[in-house]
Rosetta silent file (secondary structure, phi, psi, omega in degrees, C-alpha in Angstrom):
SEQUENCE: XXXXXXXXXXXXXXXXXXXXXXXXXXXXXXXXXXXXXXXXXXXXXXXXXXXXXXXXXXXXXXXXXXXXXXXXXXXXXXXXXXXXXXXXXXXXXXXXXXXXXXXXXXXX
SCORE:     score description
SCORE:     0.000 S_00000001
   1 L     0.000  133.581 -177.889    0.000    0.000    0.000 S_00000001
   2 L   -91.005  129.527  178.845    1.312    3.385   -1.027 S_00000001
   3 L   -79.161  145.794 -177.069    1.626    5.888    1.857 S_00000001
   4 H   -34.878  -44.020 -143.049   -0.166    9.412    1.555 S_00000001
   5 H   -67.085  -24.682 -142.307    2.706   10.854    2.124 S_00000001
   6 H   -99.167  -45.872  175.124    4.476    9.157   -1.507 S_00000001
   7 H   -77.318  -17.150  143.539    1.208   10.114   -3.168 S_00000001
   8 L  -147.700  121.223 -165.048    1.090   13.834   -2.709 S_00000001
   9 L   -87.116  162.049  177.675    4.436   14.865   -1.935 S_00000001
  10 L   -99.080   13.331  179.019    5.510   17.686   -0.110 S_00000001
  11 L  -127.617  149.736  156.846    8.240   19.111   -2.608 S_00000001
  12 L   -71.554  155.510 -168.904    7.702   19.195   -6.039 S_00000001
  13 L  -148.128  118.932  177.228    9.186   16.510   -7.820 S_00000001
  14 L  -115.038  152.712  163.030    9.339   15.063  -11.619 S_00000001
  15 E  -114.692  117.656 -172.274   11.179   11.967  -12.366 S_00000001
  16 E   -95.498  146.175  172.439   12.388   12.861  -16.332 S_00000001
  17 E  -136.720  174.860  149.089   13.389   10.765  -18.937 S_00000001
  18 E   145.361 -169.089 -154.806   14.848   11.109  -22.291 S_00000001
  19 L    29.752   34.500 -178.335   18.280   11.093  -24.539 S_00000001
  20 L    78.632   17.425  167.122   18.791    7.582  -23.314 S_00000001
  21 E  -135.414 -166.598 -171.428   18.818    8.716  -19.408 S_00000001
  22 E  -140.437  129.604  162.302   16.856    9.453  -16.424 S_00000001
  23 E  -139.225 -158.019  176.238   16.711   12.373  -13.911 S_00000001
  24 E  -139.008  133.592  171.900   14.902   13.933  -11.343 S_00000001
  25 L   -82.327   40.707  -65.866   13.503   17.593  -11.088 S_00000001
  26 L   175.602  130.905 -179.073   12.803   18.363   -7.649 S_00000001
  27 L  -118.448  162.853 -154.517   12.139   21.945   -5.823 S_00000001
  28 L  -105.172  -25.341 -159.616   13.086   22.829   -2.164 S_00000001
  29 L  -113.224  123.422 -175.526   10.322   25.104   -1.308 S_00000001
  30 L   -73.531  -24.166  167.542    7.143   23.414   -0.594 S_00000001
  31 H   -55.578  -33.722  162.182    4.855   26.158   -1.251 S_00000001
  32 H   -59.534  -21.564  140.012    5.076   26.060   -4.560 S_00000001
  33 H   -47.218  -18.310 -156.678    3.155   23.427   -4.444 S_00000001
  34 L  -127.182  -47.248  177.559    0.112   24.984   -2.519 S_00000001
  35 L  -113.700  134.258 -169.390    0.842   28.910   -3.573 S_00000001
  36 H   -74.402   10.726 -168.795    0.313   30.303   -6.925 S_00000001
  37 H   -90.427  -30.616 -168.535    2.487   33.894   -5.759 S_00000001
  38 H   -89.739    7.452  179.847    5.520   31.663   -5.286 S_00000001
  39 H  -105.426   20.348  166.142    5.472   30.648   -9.191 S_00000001
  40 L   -54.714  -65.101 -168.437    6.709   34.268  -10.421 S_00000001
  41 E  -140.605  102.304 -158.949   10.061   33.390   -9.885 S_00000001
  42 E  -141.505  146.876  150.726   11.483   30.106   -8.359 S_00000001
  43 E   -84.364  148.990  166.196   14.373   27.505   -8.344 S_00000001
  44 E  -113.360 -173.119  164.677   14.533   23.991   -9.453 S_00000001
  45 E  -162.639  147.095 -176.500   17.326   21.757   -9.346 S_00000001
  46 E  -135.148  129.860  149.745   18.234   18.615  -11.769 S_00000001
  47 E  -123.733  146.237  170.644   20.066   15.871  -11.525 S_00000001
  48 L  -109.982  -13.790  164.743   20.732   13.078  -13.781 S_00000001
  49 L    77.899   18.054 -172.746   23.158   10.877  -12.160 S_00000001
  50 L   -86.067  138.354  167.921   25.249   10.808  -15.588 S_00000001
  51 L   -18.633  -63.515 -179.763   29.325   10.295  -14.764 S_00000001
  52 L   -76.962   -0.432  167.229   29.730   14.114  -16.122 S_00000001
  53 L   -69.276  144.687  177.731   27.319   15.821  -13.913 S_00000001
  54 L  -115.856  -36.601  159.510   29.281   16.456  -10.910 S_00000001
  55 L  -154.495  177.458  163.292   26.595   18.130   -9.115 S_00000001
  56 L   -18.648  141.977  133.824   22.809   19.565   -8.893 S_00000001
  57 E  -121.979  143.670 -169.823   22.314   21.954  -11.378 S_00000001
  58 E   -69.211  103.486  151.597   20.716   25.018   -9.959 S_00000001
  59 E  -107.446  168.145  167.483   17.803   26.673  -12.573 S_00000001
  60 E  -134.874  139.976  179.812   15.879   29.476  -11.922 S_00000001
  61 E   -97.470  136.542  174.784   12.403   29.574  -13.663 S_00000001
  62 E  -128.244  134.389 -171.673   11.003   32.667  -14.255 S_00000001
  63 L   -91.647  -10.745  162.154    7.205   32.468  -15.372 S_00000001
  64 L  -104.783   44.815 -179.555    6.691   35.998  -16.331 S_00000001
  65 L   -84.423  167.534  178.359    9.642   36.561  -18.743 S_00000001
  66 L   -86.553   82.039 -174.339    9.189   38.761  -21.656 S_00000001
  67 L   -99.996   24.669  171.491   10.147   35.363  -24.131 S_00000001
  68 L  -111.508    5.005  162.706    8.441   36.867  -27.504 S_00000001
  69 L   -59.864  -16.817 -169.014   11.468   39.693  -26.895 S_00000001
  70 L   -41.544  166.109  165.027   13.720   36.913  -28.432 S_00000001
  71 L   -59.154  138.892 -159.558   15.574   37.388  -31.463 S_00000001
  72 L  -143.618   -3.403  150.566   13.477   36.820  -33.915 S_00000001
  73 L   -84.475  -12.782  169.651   15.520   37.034  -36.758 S_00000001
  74 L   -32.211 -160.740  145.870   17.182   33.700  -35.376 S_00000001
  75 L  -117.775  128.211 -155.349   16.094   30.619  -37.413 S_00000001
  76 L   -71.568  -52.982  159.755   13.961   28.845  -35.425 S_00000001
  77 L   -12.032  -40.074 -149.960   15.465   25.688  -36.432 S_00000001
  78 L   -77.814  166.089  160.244   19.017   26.647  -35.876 S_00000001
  79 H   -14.280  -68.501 -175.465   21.637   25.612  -32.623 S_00000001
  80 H  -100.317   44.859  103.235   20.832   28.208  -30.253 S_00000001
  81 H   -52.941  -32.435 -162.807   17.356   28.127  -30.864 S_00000001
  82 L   -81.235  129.268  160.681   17.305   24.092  -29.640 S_00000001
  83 L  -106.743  155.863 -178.080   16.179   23.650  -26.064 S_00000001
  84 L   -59.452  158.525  174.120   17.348   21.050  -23.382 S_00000001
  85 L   -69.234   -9.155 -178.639   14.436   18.356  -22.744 S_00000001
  86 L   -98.783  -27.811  137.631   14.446   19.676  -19.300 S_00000001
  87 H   -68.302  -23.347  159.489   13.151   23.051  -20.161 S_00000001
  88 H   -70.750  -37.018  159.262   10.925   21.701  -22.163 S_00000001
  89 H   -75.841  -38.252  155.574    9.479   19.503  -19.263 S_00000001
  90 H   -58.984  -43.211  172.768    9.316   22.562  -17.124 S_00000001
  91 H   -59.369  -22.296 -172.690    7.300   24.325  -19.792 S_00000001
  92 H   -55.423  -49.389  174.535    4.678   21.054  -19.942 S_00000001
  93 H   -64.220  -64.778 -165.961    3.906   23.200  -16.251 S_00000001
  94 L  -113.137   96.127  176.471    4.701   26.471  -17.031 S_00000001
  95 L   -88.084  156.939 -149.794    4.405   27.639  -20.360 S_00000001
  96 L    38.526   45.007  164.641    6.464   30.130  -21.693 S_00000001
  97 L   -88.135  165.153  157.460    8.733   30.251  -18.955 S_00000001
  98 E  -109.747  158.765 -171.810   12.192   30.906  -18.980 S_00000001
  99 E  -139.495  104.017  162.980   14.919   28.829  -17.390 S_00000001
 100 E   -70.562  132.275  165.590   18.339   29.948  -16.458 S_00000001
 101 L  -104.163   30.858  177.485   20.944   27.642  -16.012 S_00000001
 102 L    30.795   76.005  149.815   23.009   29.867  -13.590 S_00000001
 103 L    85.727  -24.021 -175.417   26.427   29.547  -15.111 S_00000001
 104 L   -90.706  138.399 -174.666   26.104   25.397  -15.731 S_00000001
 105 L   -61.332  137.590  162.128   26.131   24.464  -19.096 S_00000001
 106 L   -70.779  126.921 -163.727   23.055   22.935  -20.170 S_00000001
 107 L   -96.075  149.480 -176.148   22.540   19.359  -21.120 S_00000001
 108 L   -82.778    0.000    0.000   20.324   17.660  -23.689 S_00000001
């Protein structure tokens, strides 16, 4: 039998999959769960458990960025247009958010 507690948790939490791995998504602050004021601006953190991660990385989501300022002469198509699968799993929540990866490179 699954205990309440495993079926609504009190941090958010994703378990992620995709490029041929597995990670977890997982936020610190519990509120975010409960209050919609704390989803302006928040941290996540991801790990994937891959050899070259060395540690959490640290994002910070912000749900009220200005993201149609982009370039927009880019090609949508192109390099730096392509987002990790893990911003793309945050957006699944929060659409049109932005996600800083505070200084860590981002991984696919």
């Amino acid at each position: 039998q699954v205990r309440p507690g495993l079926r609504t948790p009190r941090l958010p939490v994703w378990l992620c999959g995709g490029s041929g791995g597995h990670g977890v998504l997982f936020g610190t602050d519990g509120l975010l769960l409960s209050d919609w004021r704390r989803e302006r601006v928040f941290h996540l953190h991801f790990y994937s458990g891959q050899p070259e991660q060395t540690e959490t990385a640290r994002l910070t989501v912000d749900t009220h960025s200005h993201h149609w300022e982009e370039d927009q002469s880019e090609d949508p198509s192109s390099p730096g247009k392509r987002r990790p699968s893990v911003e793309m799993a945050i957006r699944t929540k929060w659409a049109g958010a932005t996600v800083s990866w505070n200084g860590t490179d981002p991984f696919f």
